[in-house]
Coordinates of C-alpha atoms in Angstrom, one line a residue:
M394 CA 0.1 2.7 5.0
P395 CA -2.2 0.6 3.3
P396 CA -1.7 -3.0 1.9
L397 CA -1.7 -3.6 -1.8
R398 CA 0.5 -0.6 -2.3
N399 CA 4.2 0.4 -3.1
L400 CA 5.3 -3.0 -4.5
L401 CA 2.2 -3.7 -6.4
G402 CA 4.3 -4.1 -9.5
L403 CA 6.4 -6.8 -7.7
W404 CA 3.2 -8.6 -6.8
A405 CA 2.2 -8.5 -10.5
F406 CA 5.5 -9.9 -11.4
L407 CA 5.3 -12.8 -9.1
A408 CA 1.7 -13.6 -9.9
I409 CA 2.4 -13.4 -13.7
S410 CA 5.6 -15.5 -13.4
G411 CA 3.7 -18.1 -11.4
T412 CA 0.9 -18.3 -14.0
A413 CA 3.5 -18.4 -16.8
S414 CA 5.1 -21.4 -15.2
K415 CA 1.7 -23.1 -14.9
V416 CA 1.0 -22.4 -18.6
G417 CA 4.5 -23.8 -19.5
G418 CA 3.8 -26.9 -17.5
A419 CA 0.7 -27.5 -19.5
G420 CA 2.7 -27.4 -22.7
Y421 CA 1.2 -24.1 -24.0
D422 CA 3.6 -21.7 -25.7
V423 CA 2.5 -18.2 -24.9
S424 CA 5.4 -16.5 -26.6
A425 CA 4.8 -18.3 -29.9
D426 CA 1.2 -17.2 -29.9
C427 CA 2.1 -13.6 -29.1
H428 CA 4.6 -13.7 -32.0
S429 CA 2.1 -15.1 -34.4
C430 CA -0.2 -12.2 -33.3
Y431 CA 2.2 -9.6 -34.7
S432 CA 3.1 -11.6 -37.7
S433 CA -0.4 -12.6 -38.8
D434 CA -2.3 -11.1 -41.6
A435 CA -4.9 -9.6 -39.3
G436 CA -2.7 -6.4 -39.1
N437 CA -1.4 -4.6 -36.1
V438 CA -2.8 -5.5 -32.7
T439 CA -2.8 -2.8 -30.0
A440 CA -1.4 -3.6 -26.6
V441 CA -4.9 -3.4 -25.1
E442 CA -6.2 -6.0 -27.5
L443 CA -3.1 -8.2 -26.8
L444 CA -3.7 -8.0 -23.0
Q445 CA -7.4 -8.8 -23.5
T446 CA -6.6 -12.0 -25.5
H447 CA -7.9 -15.2 -23.8
V448 CA -5.4 -17.6 -22.8
D449 CA -6.5 -21.2 -21.9
L450 CA -4.8 -22.7 -18.9
S451 CA -6.2 -26.2 -19.3
S452 CA -4.0 -29.3 -19.6
N453 CA -4.7 -29.8 -23.3
G454 CA -3.6 -26.3 -24.1
A455 CA -1.0 -27.5 -26.8
Q456 CA -3.9 -28.5 -29.1
H457 CA -5.2 -25.1 -29.5
A458 CA -6.3 -23.6 -32.9
P459 CA -4.1 -20.9 -34.4
F460 CA -4.3 -17.4 -32.8
A461 CA -7.2 -15.3 -33.5
P462 CA -7.7 -11.9 -31.9
V463 CA -10.7 -11.8 -29.5
K464 CA -12.9 -8.9 -30.2
E465 CA -13.5 -7.0 -27.1
W466 CA -15.1 -3.6 -26.5
T467 CA -12.5 -0.9 -26.2
T468 CA -12.9 2.8 -25.3
S469 CA -11.7 5.2 -28.0
P470 CA -8.7 7.4 -27.2
K471 CA -10.9 10.5 -27.8
V472 CA -13.4 9.4 -25.2
L473 CA -10.6 8.8 -22.7
R474 CA -9.0 12.2 -23.3
V475 CA -12.4 13.9 -22.8
S476 CA -13.0 11.9 -19.7
G477 CA -9.5 12.8 -18.3
G478 CA -10.1 16.5 -19.0
I479 CA -13.4 16.4 -17.1
L480 CA -11.8 14.7 -14.1
L481 CA -9.1 17.4 -14.2
V482 CA -11.8 20.1 -13.9
C483 CA -13.4 18.1 -11.0
L484 CA -10.0 17.9 -9.3
L485 CA -9.6 21.8 -9.6
F486 CA -12.9 22.1 -7.9
V487 CA -12.1 19.8 -5.0
L488 CA -8.6 21.5 -4.6
G489 CA -10.2 25.0 -4.5
F490 CA -12.9 24.3 -1.9
G491 CA -11.6 21.3 0.0
S492 CA -10.2 21.3 3.5
T493 CA -6.6 20.8 4.5
D494 CA -7.3 17.1 5.1
I495 CA -8.7 16.8 1.5
L496 CA -5.8 18.7 0.0
V497 CA -3.3 16.4 1.7
G498 CA -5.4 13.4 0.7
V499 CA -5.2 14.5 -3.0
A500 CA -1.5 14.9 -2.8
V501 CA -1.0 11.4 -1.3
F502 CA -3.4 10.0 -3.9
L503 CA -1.6 11.5 -6.8
D504 CA 1.8 10.2 -5.6
L505 CA 0.5 6.6 -5.2
F506 CA -1.3 6.8 -8.5
M507 CA 1.9 7.7 -10.2
T508 CA 3.6 4.7 -8.4
T509 CA 1.1 2.1 -9.5
V510 CA 0.2 3.5 -13.0
L511 CA 3.3 1.9 -14.3
T512 CA 2.2 -1.7 -13.3
P513 CA 0.5 -2.4 -16.7
L514 CA 2.9 -0.1 -18.6
A515 CA 6.2 -1.9 -17.6
P516 CA 5.6 -4.9 -20.0
T517 CA 5.4 -2.5 -22.9
L518 CA 9.1 -1.6 -22.2
T519 CA 10.5 -5.1 -21.7
A520 CA 9.4 -8.7 -21.5
D521 CA 12.0 -9.7 -19.0
Y522 CA 10.4 -10.4 -15.6
Q523 CA 13.4 -9.7 -13.7
L524 CA 13.7 -6.2 -15.3
I525 CA 10.0 -5.5 -14.6
A526 CA 10.5 -6.4 -11.0
L527 CA 13.5 -4.1 -10.8
L528 CA 11.5 -1.3 -12.3
T529 CA 8.6 -1.6 -10.0
S530 CA 10.6 -2.2 -6.8
S531 CA 13.4 0.4 -7.3
K532 CA 11.3 3.3 -5.9
N533 CA 10.6 1.5 -2.7
I534 CA 14.2 0.6 -2.2
V535 CA 15.2 4.3 -2.6
T536 CA 12.4 5.3 -0.1
C537 CA 13.8 3.0 2.4
L538 CA 17.4 4.1 2.0
I539 CA 16.6 7.8 2.4
A540 CA 14.5 7.3 5.5
P541 CA 17.2 8.2 8.0
F542 CA 18.0 11.5 6.2
T543 CA 14.4 12.6 5.6
G544 CA 12.9 12.1 9.1
R545 CA 14.6 15.1 10.8
F546 CA 14.0 17.4 7.7
I547 CA 10.3 16.8 7.9
D548 CA 10.1 18.0 11.4
G549 CA 9.1 21.7 11.3
N550 CA 9.1 21.6 7.5
E551 CA 6.0 19.6 6.8
A552 CA 4.5 22.1 4.2
K553 CA 7.8 22.5 2.4
S554 CA 8.4 18.8 2.3
M555 CA 5.1 18.3 0.5
Q556 CA 5.6 21.1 -1.8
L557 CA 9.2 19.9 -2.8
G558 CA 7.8 16.3 -3.1
M559 CA 5.0 17.3 -5.5
L560 CA 7.5 19.3 -7.6
C561 CA 9.8 16.3 -7.9
A562 CA 6.8 14.1 -8.7
M563 CA 5.7 16.5 -11.5
F564 CA 9.3 16.5 -12.9
C565 CA 9.2 12.7 -12.9
T566 CA 5.9 12.5 -14.6
L567 CA 6.9 14.9 -17.4
S568 CA 10.1 12.9 -17.8
L569 CA 8.0 9.7 -18.4
A570 CA 5.9 11.4 -20.8
A571 CA 8.9 12.7 -22.9
V572 CA 11.0 9.6 -23.2
K573 CA 9.8 6.0 -23.3
D574 CA 13.0 4.0 -22.6
Y575 CA 13.4 1.3 -20.0
W576 CA 16.7 2.6 -18.4
F577 CA 15.5 6.1 -18.4
W578 CA 12.3 5.1 -16.7
L579 CA 14.3 3.2 -14.1
A580 CA 16.3 6.3 -13.3
V581 CA 13.1 8.4 -13.1
R582 CA 11.5 5.8 -10.9
C583 CA 14.4 5.8 -8.5
L584 CA 14.0 9.6 -8.3
S585 CA 10.3 9.4 -7.6
G586 CA 11.2 7.5 -4.4
C587 CA 12.3 10.9 -3.1
S588 CA 8.9 12.5 -4.0
T589 CA 7.1 9.7 -2.1
A590 CA 9.1 10.2 1.0
A591 CA 8.6 14.0 1.0
T592 CA 4.9 14.0 0.0
V593 CA 3.5 11.0 2.0
W594 CA 5.5 11.3 5.1
G595 CA 5.2 15.1 5.0
G596 CA 1.6 14.8 4.6
F597 CA 0.9 12.6 7.6
A598 CA 3.3 14.8 9.7
L599 CA 1.4 17.9 8.6
L600 CA -2.0 16.4 9.6
N601 CA -0.5 15.5 12.9
Q602 CA 0.5 19.1 13.6
V603 CA -2.7 20.7 12.2
H604 CA -4.9 18.5 14.6
S605 CA -2.4 18.5 17.5
D606 CA -5.0 19.5 20.0
E607 CA -7.9 17.3 18.9
A608 CA -7.5 13.4 18.9
A609 CA -10.7 12.7 17.2
A610 CA -10.1 15.2 14.3
R611 CA -6.5 13.7 14.1
T612 CA -7.9 10.2 13.6
R613 CA -10.3 11.3 11.0
A614 CA -7.5 13.1 9.1
M615 CA -5.2 10.0 9.1
S616 CA -8.0 7.8 8.0
T617 CA -8.8 10.2 5.1
A618 CA -5.1 10.1 4.0
T619 CA -5.0 6.3 4.3
V620 CA -8.1 5.9 2.1
S621 CA -6.6 8.3 -0.4
L622 CA -3.5 6.1 -0.5
Y623 CA -5.7 3.0 -1.1
A624 CA -7.6 4.8 -3.9
G625 CA -4.3 5.7 -5.7
V626 CA -3.2 2.0 -5.5
I627 CA -6.4 0.7 -6.9
L628 CA -7.0 3.3 -9.6
G629 CA -3.4 3.6 -10.9
P630 CA -3.2 0.3 -12.5
Q631 CA -6.8 0.7 -14.0
A632 CA -5.9 3.9 -15.7
G633 CA -2.5 2.5 -16.9
G634 CA -4.4 -0.4 -18.5
L635 CA -6.9 2.0 -20.2
F636 CA -4.1 4.3 -21.6
V637 CA -1.6 1.5 -22.3
D638 CA -1.5 2.7 -26.0
D639 CA -1.6 6.4 -25.1
S640 CA 0.6 6.6 -22.0
G641 CA 2.1 9.9 -23.1
F642 CA -1.3 11.7 -22.7
L643 CA -1.9 9.9 -19.4
F644 CA 1.3 11.3 -18.0
L645 CA 0.6 14.7 -19.3
L646 CA -2.8 14.7 -17.7
L647 CA -1.3 13.5 -14.4
S648 CA 1.4 16.3 -14.4
G649 CA -1.4 18.8 -15.0
A650 CA -3.2 17.4 -11.8
Q651 CA 0.2 17.6 -10.0
L652 CA 0.7 21.2 -11.0
C653 CA -2.7 22.3 -9.8
T654 CA -2.1 20.4 -6.5
L655 CA 1.4 22.1 -6.1
F656 CA -0.2 25.6 -6.4
M657 CA -2.7 24.7 -3.8
L658 CA 0.0 23.4 -1.6
L659 CA 1.9 26.7 -1.9
F660 CA -1.0 28.9 -1.2
R661 CA -3.7 27.0 1.0
L662 CA -1.7 25.1 3.5
P663 CA -2.1 26.5 7.1
D664 CA 0.7 28.5 8.7
L665 CA 2.3 26.4 11.4
S666 CA 5.1 28.9 12.2
Q667 CA 4.0 29.3 15.8
Q668 CA 4.5 25.5 16.4
K669 CA 7.6 25.2 14.4
Q670 CA 10.2 26.3 17.0
T671 CA 8.7 24.3 19.8
Q672 CA 8.5 21.2 17.5
T673 CA 12.0 21.7 16.2
D674 CA 13.3 21.8 19.9
H675 CA 11.7 18.5 20.6
A676 CA 12.7 16.9 17.4
A677 CA 16.3 17.7 18.0
K678 CA 16.2 15.5 21.1
V679 CA 14.4 12.7 19.4
G680 CA 16.2 10.0 17.5
M681 CA 15.1 7.1 15.5
M682 CA 16.4 4.6 18.0
S683 CA 14.6 6.2 20.8
L684 CA 11.4 5.9 18.9
I685 CA 12.1 2.3 18.1
M686 CA 12.8 1.4 21.7
D687 CA 9.4 2.9 22.7
P688 CA 6.9 0.0 23.0
D689 CA 4.0 2.4 22.2
V690 CA 5.7 3.2 18.9
R691 CA 7.2 -0.2 18.2
N692 CA 4.2 -2.4 18.9
P693 CA 1.8 -0.8 16.4
I694 CA 4.5 -0.8 13.7
I695 CA 5.2 -4.6 14.1
A696 CA 1.5 -5.3 13.9
L697 CA 1.3 -3.2 10.7
F698 CA 4.3 -5.1 9.3
L699 CA 2.6 -8.6 10.0
A700 CA -0.8 -7.5 8.5
L701 CA 0.8 -6.1 5.4
A702 CA 3.2 -8.9 4.9
F703 CA 0.4 -11.4 4.9
I704 CA -1.7 -9.4 2.4
A705 CA 1.5 -9.0 0.2
A706 CA 2.1 -12.8 0.5
L707 CA -1.4 -13.4 -0.6
G708 CA -0.9 -11.2 -3.6
S709 CA 2.1 -13.2 -4.8
T710 CA 0.5 -16.6 -4.4
A711 CA -3.2 -16.5 -4.4
F712 CA -3.7 -16.3 -8.2
E713 CA -1.3 -19.3 -8.7
H714 CA -3.3 -21.2 -6.1
M715 CA -6.6 -20.4 -7.8
V716 CA -5.2 -21.5 -11.2
R717 CA -4.2 -24.8 -9.6
L718 CA -7.8 -25.1 -8.4
G719 CA -9.0 -24.6 -11.8
Y720 CA -10.7 -21.2 -11.3
G721 CA -11.5 -19.2 -14.5
Q722 CA -10.1 -15.7 -14.9
M723 CA -13.4 -14.0 -14.0
K724 CA -13.7 -16.0 -10.8
Q725 CA -10.1 -15.2 -9.9
N726 CA -10.6 -11.4 -10.3
L727 CA -13.9 -11.5 -8.4
T728 CA -12.3 -13.5 -5.6
W729 CA -9.4 -11.2 -5.3
L730 CA -11.7 -8.2 -4.7
L731 CA -12.3 -9.8 -1.3
S732 CA -8.6 -8.8 -0.5
S733 CA -9.0 -5.1 -1.5
V734 CA -12.5 -3.8 -1.1
P735 CA -13.0 -4.7 2.7
A736 CA -9.6 -3.0 3.4
I737 CA -10.8 0.2 2.1
L738 CA -14.1 0.1 3.7
F739 CA -12.7 -0.7 7.2
A740 CA -9.9 1.9 6.8
C741 CA -12.8 4.4 6.4
L742 CA -14.5 3.0 9.5
V743 CA -11.5 3.4 11.8
P744 CA -12.6 6.7 13.3
A745 CA -16.1 5.2 14.2
L746 CA -14.5 2.0 15.5
R747 CA -12.0 4.1 17.7
S748 CA -14.9 5.9 19.2
L749 CA -16.2 2.5 20.5
V750 CA -12.9 0.9 21.6
E751 CA -9.4 2.0 22.4
G752 CA -6.8 2.0 19.6
Q753 CA -4.8 -0.8 21.2
T754 CA -7.9 -2.9 21.6
L755 CA -8.9 -2.3 18.0
Q756 CA -5.4 -3.3 16.9
I757 CA -5.6 -6.6 18.9
L758 CA -9.1 -7.5 17.5
A759 CA -7.9 -6.9 14.0
M760 CA -4.9 -9.1 14.4
F761 CA -7.1 -11.9 16.0
L762 CA -9.6 -11.7 13.1
G763 CA -6.8 -11.8 10.4
G764 CA -4.9 -14.6 12.0
A765 CA -8.0 -16.8 12.9
S766 CA -9.3 -16.6 9.3
A767 CA -5.9 -17.6 8.0
L768 CA -5.6 -20.6 10.4
L769 CA -9.0 -21.8 8.9
C770 CA -7.5 -22.0 5.4
F771 CA -7.1 -25.7 4.5
G772 CA -8.3 -28.0 1.8
S773 CA -9.8 -26.8 -1.6
N774 CA -13.0 -25.3 -0.1
Y775 CA -13.8 -22.0 -1.8
I776 CA -15.5 -20.6 1.3
L777 CA -12.3 -20.9 3.4
L778 CA -10.3 -19.3 0.7
A779 CA -12.6 -16.4 0.5
L780 CA -12.7 -16.2 4.3
A781 CA -8.9 -16.0 4.5
L782 CA -8.8 -13.2 1.9
F783 CA -11.6 -11.3 3.5
G784 CA -10.2 -11.7 7.0
A785 CA -6.7 -10.6 5.9
S786 CA -8.2 -7.6 4.1
V787 CA -10.3 -6.5 7.0
A788 CA -7.3 -6.8 9.3
A789 CA -4.9 -5.0 7.1
G790 CA -7.5 -2.1 6.6
I791 CA -8.1 -1.7 10.3
V792 CA -4.4 -1.9 11.3
D793 CA -3.3 0.4 8.3
G794 CA -5.9 3.0 9.3
N795 CA -5.4 2.7 13.1
T796 CA -1.6 2.6 13.3
P797 CA -1.0 6.2 12.0
A798 CA -3.6 7.5 14.6
M799 CA -1.9 5.6 17.3
L800 CA 1.5 6.9 16.4
A801 CA 0.2 10.4 16.0
D802 CA -1.3 10.2 19.6
R803 CA 2.0 9.0 21.0
S804 CA 4.0 11.6 19.0
Q805 CA 1.9 14.4 20.5
E806 CA 2.0 12.8 24.1
K807 CA 5.8 12.3 24.3
Y808 CA 7.8 13.6 21.3
G809 CA 6.4 17.0 20.6
G810 CA 4.5 15.9 17.5
T811 CA 7.6 14.7 15.6
G812 CA 6.8 13.2 12.1
Q813 CA 9.6 10.6 12.3
V814 CA 7.1 8.1 13.6
F815 CA 5.4 8.1 10.2
V816 CA 8.8 7.5 8.6
L817 CA 9.2 4.3 10.6
S818 CA 5.8 3.0 9.9
N819 CA 6.3 3.6 6.2
V820 CA 9.6 1.9 6.1
A821 CA 7.9 -1.1 7.8
D822 CA 5.3 -0.9 5.0
Q823 CA 8.0 -1.1 2.4
I824 CA 9.8 -3.9 4.0
A825 CA 6.6 -6.0 4.4
F826 CA 5.9 -5.8 0.7
V827 CA 9.3 -7.1 0.0
L828 CA 9.6 -9.9 2.6
G829 CA 6.0 -10.9 2.5
P830 CA 5.8 -12.1 -1.2
A831 CA 9.4 -13.7 -0.8
A832 CA 8.3 -15.6 2.3
G833 CA 5.0 -16.6 0.9
S834 CA 6.4 -17.8 -2.4
I835 CA 9.1 -19.9 -0.5
V836 CA 6.7 -21.6 1.8
C837 CA 4.2 -22.2 -1.1
Q838 CA 7.0 -23.8 -3.1
H839 CA 8.3 -26.1 -0.4
A840 CA 5.0 -26.8 1.4
S841 CA 1.6 -25.4 0.3
F842 CA -0.6 -22.4 0.0
H843 CA -2.5 -23.5 3.2
V844 CA 0.7 -23.9 5.1
M845 CA 1.7 -20.4 4.1
C846 CA -1.6 -19.0 5.2
Q847 CA -1.5 -20.9 8.6
S848 CA 2.0 -19.8 9.2
F849 CA 1.2 -16.1 8.9
G850 CA -2.1 -16.6 10.7
A851 CA -0.2 -18.2 13.6
C852 CA 2.3 -15.2 13.8
M853 CA -0.6 -12.8 13.9
V854 CA -2.6 -14.6 16.6
L855 CA 0.6 -15.0 18.7
Y856 CA 1.4 -11.3 18.4
A857 CA -2.3 -10.4 19.3
L858 CA -1.9 -12.6 22.4
F859 CA 1.3 -10.8 23.2
L860 CA -0.4 -7.4 22.9
S861 CA -3.3 -8.6 25.0
L862 CA -0.9 -9.7 27.7
L863 CA 0.8 -6.3 27.7
T864 CA -2.4 -4.4 27.8
L865 CA -3.4 -6.6 30.8
M866 CA -0.2 -6.0 32.6
E867 CA -0.6 -2.2 32.1
K868 CA -4.1 -2.3 33.6
T869 CA -3.0 -4.2 36.6
P870 CA 0.4 -2.7 37.7
I871 CA 2.4 -4.6 40.3
S872 CA 4.1 -3.1 43.3
K873 CA 7.6 -3.7 44.2
S874 CA 6.6 -6.2 46.9
G875 CA 4.9 -8.3 44.2
K876 CA 1.3 -7.4 45.2
D877 CA -1.4 -5.5 43.4
T878 CA -1.1 -1.9 44.1
G879 CA -4.8 -1.6 44.7
V880 CA -4.3 -3.9 47.8
P881 CA -2.6 -2.2 50.8
S882 CA 0.4 -4.0 52.2
E883 CA 0.5 -5.1 55.8
A884 CA 2.3 -3.0 58.3
P885 CA 5.7 -4.5 59.3
S886 CA 5.7 -6.5 62.5
T887 CA 7.1 -4.8 65.7
K888 CA 7.9 -8.2 67.3

């Protein structure tokens, strides 16, 4: 599952808190200015205008003039509502004529969209950073906790899992539209962890079964689902920012899209009843531990964890590092695009890349690329920072798009197409976005941003070397006598 996702809210919390500490160190009281905004004679200020207000991070920030709202171009609510209606009609067209791969991709997109749309909306409920972090991370914690129980249910029930997940997601969205209270949203957020487990894991497992006989089509389907996941992660916060003053309509629009998708999931998913009994028999013999002990399952998941942990660590530390270097807000945002756009592009290119090299080789090359670019990050050179972000993004995109295809191939070869392999990869994804920011922040606090990048880079390069050694050993098997199997052993002496 792609980088930038799941705990994007936690990333935002760490980045904001780091920036706030930098501002505080410069002697600039942000809270005082925000309070003066609401108590000024200028009248009420919308949340969008407040978020668009310029904050100077320079060292002489304490000598600023009184607060004056910055006039920015804003889209009227009427235009946003009309645009949302048009997008809903377009979605109906796509759902009505799209293939199974597209239908699953839309379901995955809507689930991640609902996950990340709360990122800009959380500060409207509370100003407490810890409560914001709890709200954004609660869903991922629940998703990890229920993993052992959902894995076996998904096998043989892929379509039903997606349908129940979309129904749960629609209920959560309508609840968010009806009540705007922090603790109520926290409860709904926890419940939405069940919808993510059912929809995303069920979707990948369904594609694995639909394309069980064709590896190339299976790879393309996994890539489509991964790109849809990225799209939800990126577009969710943007939509939340646009509708920050009209979140109720946004949730109603989203619930309408989920309702349409639910109907299509009920009537347009293929019938897998012929494969169900065989798959259930195989799945009954497969346990999570047996999958974890299989190196062909474990190794791609570890690579996925390292790549996503690094990109998550960058998310929690890169903005603070750029603030310390004196970059302006525009330069920060444009620089951060280097960590997101390449990931989407290369996730799309995974099927083409797998037609040129084997999946294991592609995984190794991606880890080498990401690790080497991170090792080169030192000093205050902008090119080296951009290279580290770009390399990490490319590595994450390739690994995130390639890992589901590798797991699907192994699942079909040895485990009867079980969907539990995708449960394991998604849990590794969730853990990476918890431990990555934590480790990155600790290293940056006690050492530096460059040491953090080089530490993750060293881990990625070492693991790539380990995978290379394993691949080399597999291609040159050793006989019991210690000699290459390709060389005939001498006949025993008769003397």
